[in-house]
């Protein structure tokens, strides 16, 4: 198994001291959780970190894989331009993921600087990737990056894309860790960034419980109305992460959860327990059933 670790990490810019300027102390448990994961990853010393983010250059109908020699970004839009990073892209692994996804009929694109400029988008490292990597870089920097931006396609294709990620890493013998970047409900309080919804806390509780239980099918059967009412950006990242775990039984360890600023920040490690059966066909059946109910 070439993927050595599986994580859900949040990406609040305010957690960076350069951005928060003291406010980050209000989410100290999230900071501790991120630091602990960073230390674990440093001990694993992967050659490559694979990260799925909601905030890169997103296509409407295709998963985007950044494909240049390197990718860079800064936190200037959050009033901290001094926070900068540049990462070498593992182009071999990125291309193999793309090839396996395409062979399976999963819509994906290799996003280059010139391609994105034609769409008025910028080839850059987004905060969904930079915030988790900020903590990792404090402990470990000797890695290449696979930078993926999800798209709002169906869950089955997201899951199968995760399988392609795992298969590509295994084929190439690439030692990696997989990070699903995403925040939970943005509607936890009246002071949050979105309109308050009482369903926000329920979504977060259910979502985290299912990851801790390793219940893949219940995850994909979550009520659509509940998901939409939560205003989250983590579910699709995790759908891909679960695909990368296909064929394994796993459980989750919740290292921290806070909703101080009206947004749910969950730090979760998924722990492989044993070999299991593939859930791909069952995920496909759930998709068909949901489509039939909404037809």
mmCIF file of C-alpha atoms in Angstrom:
data_model
loop_
_atom_site.group_PDB
_atom_site.id
_atom_site.type_symbol
_atom_site.label_atom_id
_atom_site.label_comp_id
_atom_site.label_asym_id
_atom_site.label_seq_id
_atom_site.Cartn_x
_atom_site.Cartn_y
_atom_site.Cartn_z
ATOM 1 C CA UNK A 1 0.000 0.000 0.000
ATOM 2 C CA UNK A 2 1.739 3.143 -1.225
ATOM 3 C CA UNK A 3 -0.531 5.614 0.564
ATOM 4 C CA UNK A 4 0.773 5.708 4.115
ATOM 5 C CA UNK A 5 -1.737 8.054 5.716
ATOM 6 C CA UNK A 6 -5.246 9.433 5.140
ATOM 7 C CA UNK A 7 -6.414 12.695 6.690
ATOM 8 C CA UNK A 8 -9.209 15.247 6.701
ATOM 9 C CA UNK A 9 -7.780 18.681 7.503
ATOM 10 C CA UNK A 10 -9.534 22.063 7.601
ATOM 11 C CA UNK A 11 -8.189 25.197 5.938
ATOM 12 C CA UNK A 12 -9.168 28.321 7.934
ATOM 13 C CA UNK A 13 -6.741 31.113 6.978
ATOM 14 C CA UNK A 14 -7.334 32.680 10.396
ATOM 15 C CA UNK A 15 -5.470 29.776 12.024
ATOM 16 C CA UNK A 16 -2.188 31.153 10.665
ATOM 17 C CA UNK A 17 -0.710 33.666 13.144
ATOM 18 C CA UNK A 18 0.181 35.982 10.275
ATOM 19 C CA UNK A 19 -3.501 36.117 9.335
ATOM 20 C CA UNK A 20 -5.232 35.659 12.681
ATOM 21 C CA UNK A 21 -3.051 38.163 14.553
ATOM 22 C CA UNK A 22 -4.194 36.735 17.844
ATOM 23 C CA UNK A 23 -7.616 35.446 16.758
ATOM 24 C CA UNK A 24 -6.062 32.051 15.983
ATOM 25 C CA UNK A 25 -5.844 31.454 19.737
ATOM 26 C CA UNK A 26 -9.619 30.980 19.757
ATOM 27 C CA UNK A 27 -9.195 27.751 17.770
ATOM 28 C CA UNK A 28 -6.205 26.400 19.666
ATOM 29 C CA UNK A 29 -7.486 22.810 19.611
ATOM 30 C CA UNK A 30 -7.562 22.896 15.819
ATOM 31 C CA UNK A 31 -3.994 24.200 15.835
ATOM 32 C CA UNK A 32 -2.924 21.349 18.127
ATOM 33 C CA UNK A 33 -4.659 18.814 15.885
ATOM 34 C CA UNK A 34 -2.976 20.193 12.772
ATOM 35 C CA UNK A 35 0.401 20.198 14.487
ATOM 36 C CA UNK A 36 -0.043 16.603 15.578
ATOM 37 C CA UNK A 37 -0.856 15.487 12.035
ATOM 38 C CA UNK A 38 2.130 17.441 10.717
ATOM 39 C CA UNK A 39 4.394 15.610 13.148
ATOM 40 C CA UNK A 40 2.947 12.253 12.075
ATOM 41 C CA UNK A 41 3.521 13.049 8.419
ATOM 42 C CA UNK A 42 7.096 14.087 9.169
ATOM 43 C CA UNK A 43 7.668 10.700 10.787
ATOM 44 C CA UNK A 44 6.290 8.943 7.711
ATOM 45 C CA UNK A 45 8.528 11.101 5.469
ATOM 46 C CA UNK A 46 6.489 10.590 2.269
ATOM 47 C CA UNK A 47 8.039 11.407 -1.081
ATOM 48 C CA UNK A 48 4.752 12.981 -2.179
ATOM 49 C CA UNK A 49 1.747 14.591 -0.552
ATOM 50 C CA UNK A 50 -1.552 14.286 -2.431
ATOM 51 C CA UNK A 51 -4.029 16.998 -1.515
ATOM 52 C CA UNK A 52 -7.597 17.548 -2.712
ATOM 53 C CA UNK A 53 -8.871 21.094 -2.274
ATOM 54 C CA UNK A 54 -12.156 22.908 -2.955
ATOM 55 C CA UNK A 55 -10.423 26.216 -3.685
ATOM 56 C CA UNK A 56 -8.117 25.679 -6.625
ATOM 57 C CA UNK A 57 -9.091 26.445 -10.218
ATOM 58 C CA UNK A 58 -12.358 24.502 -10.471
ATOM 59 C CA UNK A 59 -13.954 23.260 -13.677
ATOM 60 C CA UNK A 60 -17.693 22.716 -13.760
ATOM 61 C CA UNK A 61 -17.522 19.164 -15.042
ATOM 62 C CA UNK A 62 -13.976 17.824 -14.640
ATOM 63 C CA UNK A 63 -11.560 17.210 -11.794
ATOM 64 C CA UNK A 64 -8.512 19.423 -12.161
ATOM 65 C CA UNK A 65 -4.948 18.179 -11.631
ATOM 66 C CA UNK A 66 -2.282 20.887 -11.582
ATOM 67 C CA UNK A 67 0.358 20.030 -14.169
ATOM 68 C CA UNK A 68 3.434 22.215 -14.274
ATOM 69 C CA UNK A 69 6.899 21.697 -12.846
ATOM 70 C CA UNK A 70 5.978 23.722 -9.768
ATOM 71 C CA UNK A 71 3.092 25.605 -8.188
ATOM 72 C CA UNK A 72 3.267 28.594 -5.858
ATOM 73 C CA UNK A 73 0.960 30.827 -3.877
ATOM 74 C CA UNK A 74 0.717 33.312 -1.052
ATOM 75 C CA UNK A 75 -1.818 34.510 1.484
ATOM 76 C CA UNK A 76 -2.017 38.054 0.150
ATOM 77 C CA UNK A 77 -5.793 37.959 -0.167
ATOM 78 C CA UNK A 78 -5.890 37.361 3.587
ATOM 79 C CA UNK A 79 -3.594 40.319 4.347
ATOM 80 C CA UNK A 80 -0.519 38.124 4.837
ATOM 81 C CA UNK A 81 1.502 38.297 1.596
ATOM 82 C CA UNK A 82 4.631 37.286 3.497
ATOM 83 C CA UNK A 83 3.221 33.737 3.814
ATOM 84 C CA UNK A 84 4.434 32.190 0.587
ATOM 85 C CA UNK A 85 5.251 28.733 -0.640
ATOM 86 C CA UNK A 86 6.330 26.993 -3.804
ATOM 87 C CA UNK A 87 6.052 23.262 -4.304
ATOM 88 C CA UNK A 88 7.478 20.924 -6.907
ATOM 89 C CA UNK A 89 4.739 18.929 -8.586
ATOM 90 C CA UNK A 90 5.112 15.181 -8.975
ATOM 91 C CA UNK A 91 4.231 15.224 -12.659
ATOM 92 C CA UNK A 92 4.700 11.485 -13.155
ATOM 93 C CA UNK A 93 2.184 10.571 -10.474
ATOM 94 C CA UNK A 94 -0.176 13.385 -11.499
ATOM 95 C CA UNK A 95 -0.192 12.205 -15.108
ATOM 96 C CA UNK A 96 -0.743 8.570 -14.141
ATOM 97 C CA UNK A 97 -3.720 9.506 -11.982
ATOM 98 C CA UNK A 98 -5.137 11.447 -14.913
ATOM 99 C CA UNK A 99 -4.571 8.516 -17.304
ATOM 100 C CA UNK A 100 -6.258 5.976 -15.028
ATOM 101 C CA UNK A 101 -9.186 8.323 -14.412
ATOM 102 C CA UNK A 102 -9.612 8.941 -18.152
ATOM 103 C CA UNK A 103 -9.441 5.219 -18.911
ATOM 104 C CA UNK A 104 -12.322 4.738 -16.450
ATOM 105 C CA UNK A 105 -14.409 7.487 -18.025
ATOM 106 C CA UNK A 106 -13.983 9.883 -15.100
ATOM 107 C CA UNK A 107 -13.857 13.503 -16.309
ATOM 108 C CA UNK A 108 -10.462 14.995 -15.462
ATOM 109 C CA UNK A 109 -8.067 17.559 -16.928
ATOM 110 C CA UNK A 110 -4.376 18.290 -16.623
ATOM 111 C CA UNK A 111 -4.514 21.983 -15.770
ATOM 112 C CA UNK A 112 -1.543 23.977 -17.028
ATOM 113 C CA UNK A 113 -0.769 27.657 -16.710
ATOM 114 C CA UNK A 114 -1.619 28.328 -20.353
ATOM 115 C CA UNK A 115 -4.876 26.375 -20.170
ATOM 116 C CA UNK A 116 -6.101 28.197 -17.100
ATOM 117 C CA UNK A 117 -5.158 31.594 -18.510
ATOM 118 C CA UNK A 118 -7.498 30.910 -21.447
ATOM 119 C CA UNK A 119 -10.330 30.593 -18.943
ATOM 120 C CA UNK A 120 -9.295 33.696 -17.040
ATOM 121 C CA UNK A 121 -8.026 31.614 -14.122
ATOM 122 C CA UNK A 122 -4.638 31.596 -12.447
ATOM 123 C CA UNK A 123 -2.328 28.650 -11.921
ATOM 124 C CA UNK A 124 -1.619 28.985 -8.221
ATOM 125 C CA UNK A 125 -1.525 27.260 -4.879
ATOM 126 C CA UNK A 126 -4.794 28.057 -3.104
ATOM 127 C CA UNK A 127 -5.474 28.476 0.604
ATOM 128 C CA UNK A 128 -7.251 25.115 0.731
ATOM 129 C CA UNK A 129 -3.844 23.560 0.115
ATOM 130 C CA UNK A 130 -1.628 26.187 1.722
ATOM 131 C CA UNK A 131 -3.146 26.105 5.202
ATOM 132 C CA UNK A 132 -2.570 22.351 5.787
ATOM 133 C CA UNK A 133 0.852 22.554 4.098
ATOM 134 C CA UNK A 134 1.829 25.500 6.324
ATOM 135 C CA UNK A 135 1.723 23.204 9.353
ATOM 136 C CA UNK A 136 3.416 20.314 7.576
ATOM 137 C CA UNK A 137 6.239 22.559 6.384
ATOM 138 C CA UNK A 138 7.084 23.402 9.983
ATOM 139 C CA UNK A 139 8.024 19.749 10.472
ATOM 140 C CA UNK A 140 8.862 18.394 7.026
ATOM 141 C CA UNK A 141 9.504 19.875 3.584
ATOM 142 C CA UNK A 142 11.181 17.121 1.562
ATOM 143 C CA UNK A 143 8.183 16.205 -0.559
ATOM 144 C CA UNK A 144 6.620 16.766 -3.948
ATOM 145 C CA UNK A 145 2.963 17.635 -4.395
ATOM 146 C CA UNK A 146 -0.046 16.324 -6.292
ATOM 147 C CA UNK A 147 -2.559 19.174 -6.277
ATOM 148 C CA UNK A 148 -6.153 18.265 -7.128
ATOM 149 C CA UNK A 149 -9.274 20.426 -7.210
ATOM 150 C CA UNK A 150 -12.547 18.552 -7.078
ATOM 151 C CA UNK A 151 -15.610 19.373 -9.133
ATOM 152 C CA UNK A 152 -19.344 18.935 -8.388
ATOM 153 C CA UNK A 153 -19.737 15.700 -10.323
ATOM 154 C CA UNK A 154 -21.542 12.654 -8.967
ATOM 155 C CA UNK A 155 -20.310 10.796 -5.895
ATOM 156 C CA UNK A 156 -19.626 7.590 -7.817
ATOM 157 C CA UNK A 157 -17.138 9.296 -10.115
ATOM 158 C CA UNK A 158 -15.507 11.077 -7.178
ATOM 159 C CA UNK A 159 -15.143 7.738 -5.411
ATOM 160 C CA UNK A 160 -13.731 6.068 -8.507
ATOM 161 C CA UNK A 161 -11.298 8.933 -8.912
ATOM 162 C CA UNK A 162 -10.013 8.140 -5.432
ATOM 163 C CA UNK A 163 -9.496 4.548 -6.560
ATOM 164 C CA UNK A 164 -7.478 5.868 -9.516
ATOM 165 C CA UNK A 165 -5.330 7.909 -7.122
ATOM 166 C CA UNK A 166 -4.607 4.847 -5.009
ATOM 167 C CA UNK A 167 -3.912 2.629 -8.018
ATOM 168 C CA UNK A 168 -1.535 5.168 -9.551
ATOM 169 C CA UNK A 169 0.454 5.516 -6.321
ATOM 170 C CA UNK A 170 0.635 1.736 -6.010
ATOM 171 C CA UNK A 171 1.710 1.239 -9.635
ATOM 172 C CA UNK A 172 4.535 3.739 -9.326
ATOM 173 C CA UNK A 173 5.551 2.586 -5.862
ATOM 174 C CA UNK A 174 5.222 6.162 -4.677
ATOM 175 C CA UNK A 175 5.200 6.641 -0.908
ATOM 176 C CA UNK A 176 2.493 9.215 -0.255
ATOM 177 C CA UNK A 177 0.019 10.602 2.218
ATOM 178 C CA UNK A 178 -3.440 11.753 1.176
ATOM 179 C CA UNK A 179 -5.025 14.913 2.567
ATOM 180 C CA UNK A 180 -8.664 15.815 1.970
ATOM 181 C CA UNK A 181 -8.836 19.545 2.633
ATOM 182 C CA UNK A 182 -12.224 20.884 3.653
ATOM 183 C CA UNK A 183 -14.256 22.709 6.260
ATOM 184 C CA UNK A 184 -17.537 21.417 7.615
ATOM 185 C CA UNK A 185 -20.731 23.446 8.020
ATOM 186 C CA UNK A 186 -20.368 27.204 7.510
ATOM 187 C CA UNK A 187 -23.748 27.756 9.162
ATOM 188 C CA UNK A 188 -23.128 26.990 12.809
ATOM 189 C CA UNK A 189 -23.901 30.434 14.187
ATOM 190 C CA UNK A 190 -25.577 33.717 13.348
ATOM 191 C CA UNK A 191 -22.120 35.316 13.251
ATOM 192 C CA UNK A 192 -20.740 32.866 10.684
ATOM 193 C CA UNK A 193 -20.005 33.515 7.009
ATOM 194 C CA UNK A 194 -23.301 31.967 5.834
ATOM 195 C CA UNK A 195 -26.859 32.284 7.055
ATOM 196 C CA UNK A 196 -27.353 30.242 10.224
ATOM 197 C CA UNK A 197 -28.962 26.821 9.921
ATOM 198 C CA UNK A 198 -29.828 24.528 12.830
ATOM 199 C CA UNK A 199 -28.944 21.658 10.490
ATOM 200 C CA UNK A 200 -25.296 22.715 10.416
ATOM 201 C CA UNK A 201 -24.394 21.144 13.749
ATOM 202 C CA UNK A 202 -26.360 18.019 12.893
ATOM 203 C CA UNK A 203 -24.448 17.634 9.634
ATOM 204 C CA UNK A 204 -21.100 18.018 11.358
ATOM 205 C CA UNK A 205 -22.000 15.488 14.049
ATOM 206 C CA UNK A 206 -23.246 12.929 11.521
ATOM 207 C CA UNK A 207 -20.354 13.488 9.129
ATOM 208 C CA UNK A 208 -17.676 13.040 11.774
ATOM 209 C CA UNK A 209 -19.419 10.063 13.366
ATOM 210 C CA UNK A 210 -19.562 8.230 10.034
ATOM 211 C CA UNK A 211 -15.864 8.807 9.428
ATOM 212 C CA UNK A 212 -15.028 7.551 12.910
ATOM 213 C CA UNK A 213 -17.197 4.480 12.311
ATOM 214 C CA UNK A 214 -15.694 3.881 8.860
ATOM 215 C CA UNK A 215 -19.222 3.641 7.466
ATOM 216 C CA UNK A 216 -18.740 4.327 3.763
ATOM 217 C CA UNK A 217 -22.254 3.470 2.664
ATOM 218 C CA UNK A 218 -23.953 5.619 5.293
ATOM 219 C CA UNK A 219 -21.658 8.470 4.242
ATOM 220 C CA UNK A 220 -22.901 8.281 0.658
ATOM 221 C CA UNK A 221 -26.502 7.873 1.785
ATOM 222 C CA UNK A 222 -26.510 11.118 3.752
ATOM 223 C CA UNK A 223 -29.633 13.165 3.115
ATOM 224 C CA UNK A 224 -29.189 15.607 0.249
ATOM 225 C CA UNK A 225 -31.243 18.309 1.958
ATOM 226 C CA UNK A 226 -29.080 18.034 5.076
ATOM 227 C CA UNK A 227 -25.918 18.354 2.998
ATOM 228 C CA UNK A 228 -27.204 21.403 1.140
ATOM 229 C CA UNK A 229 -28.362 23.095 4.327
ATOM 230 C CA UNK A 230 -24.929 22.670 5.938
ATOM 231 C CA UNK A 231 -23.000 24.882 3.527
ATOM 232 C CA UNK A 232 -19.849 22.744 3.678
ATOM 233 C CA UNK A 233 -16.853 22.228 1.397
ATOM 234 C CA UNK A 234 -15.357 18.989 2.762
ATOM 235 C CA UNK A 235 -17.708 16.262 1.561
ATOM 236 C CA UNK A 236 -16.440 15.923 -1.997
ATOM 237 C CA UNK A 237 -12.816 15.960 -0.853
ATOM 238 C CA UNK A 238 -13.669 13.136 1.536
ATOM 239 C CA UNK A 239 -15.592 11.229 -1.147
ATOM 240 C CA UNK A 240 -12.330 11.042 -3.107
ATOM 241 C CA UNK A 241 -10.406 10.146 0.048
ATOM 242 C CA UNK A 242 -12.805 7.260 0.719
ATOM 243 C CA UNK A 243 -12.260 6.034 -2.827
ATOM 244 C CA UNK A 244 -8.538 5.912 -2.127
ATOM 245 C CA UNK A 245 -9.406 3.633 0.818
ATOM 246 C CA UNK A 246 -11.519 1.285 -1.321
ATOM 247 C CA UNK A 247 -10.871 -2.340 -0.430
ATOM 248 C CA UNK A 248 -9.947 -1.575 3.160
ATOM 249 C CA UNK A 249 -11.819 -1.496 6.440
ATOM 250 C CA UNK A 250 -10.965 1.590 8.424
ATOM 251 C CA UNK A 251 -11.920 3.681 11.407
ATOM 252 C CA UNK A 252 -11.418 7.341 12.145
ATOM 253 C CA UNK A 253 -9.769 9.201 14.992
ATOM 254 C CA UNK A 254 -11.154 12.671 15.650
ATOM 255 C CA UNK A 255 -8.236 14.729 16.903
ATOM 256 C CA UNK A 256 -10.185 17.968 17.239
ATOM 257 C CA UNK A 257 -13.389 19.744 16.301
ATOM 258 C CA UNK A 258 -14.227 23.410 16.800
ATOM 259 C CA UNK A 259 -16.912 25.738 15.475
ATOM 260 C CA UNK A 260 -15.780 28.962 17.128
ATOM 261 C CA UNK A 261 -16.200 31.197 14.104
ATOM 262 C CA UNK A 262 -19.422 29.613 12.853
ATOM 263 C CA UNK A 263 -17.554 27.116 10.659
ATOM 264 C CA UNK A 264 -16.833 23.513 11.613
ATOM 265 C CA UNK A 265 -13.139 22.587 11.656
ATOM 266 C CA UNK A 266 -12.532 18.858 11.967
ATOM 267 C CA UNK A 267 -9.122 17.200 12.113
ATOM 268 C CA UNK A 268 -9.484 13.483 11.419
ATOM 269 C CA UNK A 269 -7.070 10.632 10.833
ATOM 270 C CA UNK A 270 -8.455 7.585 9.026
ATOM 271 C CA UNK A 271 -6.816 4.375 10.211
ATOM 272 C CA UNK A 272 -6.610 1.280 8.005
ATOM 273 C CA UNK A 273 -7.681 -1.771 10.019
ATOM 274 C CA UNK A 274 -7.676 -4.637 7.542
ATOM 275 C CA UNK A 275 -8.426 -5.692 4.011
ATOM 276 C CA UNK A 276 -12.066 -5.563 3.015
ATOM 277 C CA UNK A 277 -14.397 -5.687 0.036
ATOM 278 C CA UNK A 278 -14.620 -3.003 -2.619
ATOM 279 C CA UNK A 279 -17.569 -0.662 -2.087
ATOM 280 C CA UNK A 280 -17.527 0.756 -5.632
ATOM 281 C CA UNK A 281 -20.565 -1.173 -6.879
ATOM 282 C CA UNK A 282 -22.530 -0.287 -3.761
ATOM 283 C CA UNK A 283 -21.659 3.414 -4.183
ATOM 284 C CA UNK A 284 -22.849 3.172 -7.783
ATOM 285 C CA UNK A 285 -26.150 1.661 -6.597
ATOM 286 C CA UNK A 286 -26.652 4.523 -4.123
ATOM 287 C CA UNK A 287 -26.092 6.993 -6.938
ATOM 288 C CA UNK A 288 -28.689 5.266 -9.139
ATOM 289 C CA UNK A 289 -31.209 5.194 -6.298
ATOM 290 C CA UNK A 290 -30.708 8.897 -5.536
ATOM 291 C CA UNK A 291 -31.025 9.787 -9.207
ATOM 292 C CA UNK A 292 -34.262 7.800 -9.468
ATOM 293 C CA UNK A 293 -35.776 9.551 -6.456
ATOM 294 C CA UNK A 294 -34.900 12.967 -7.867
ATOM 295 C CA UNK A 295 -36.011 12.227 -11.425
#
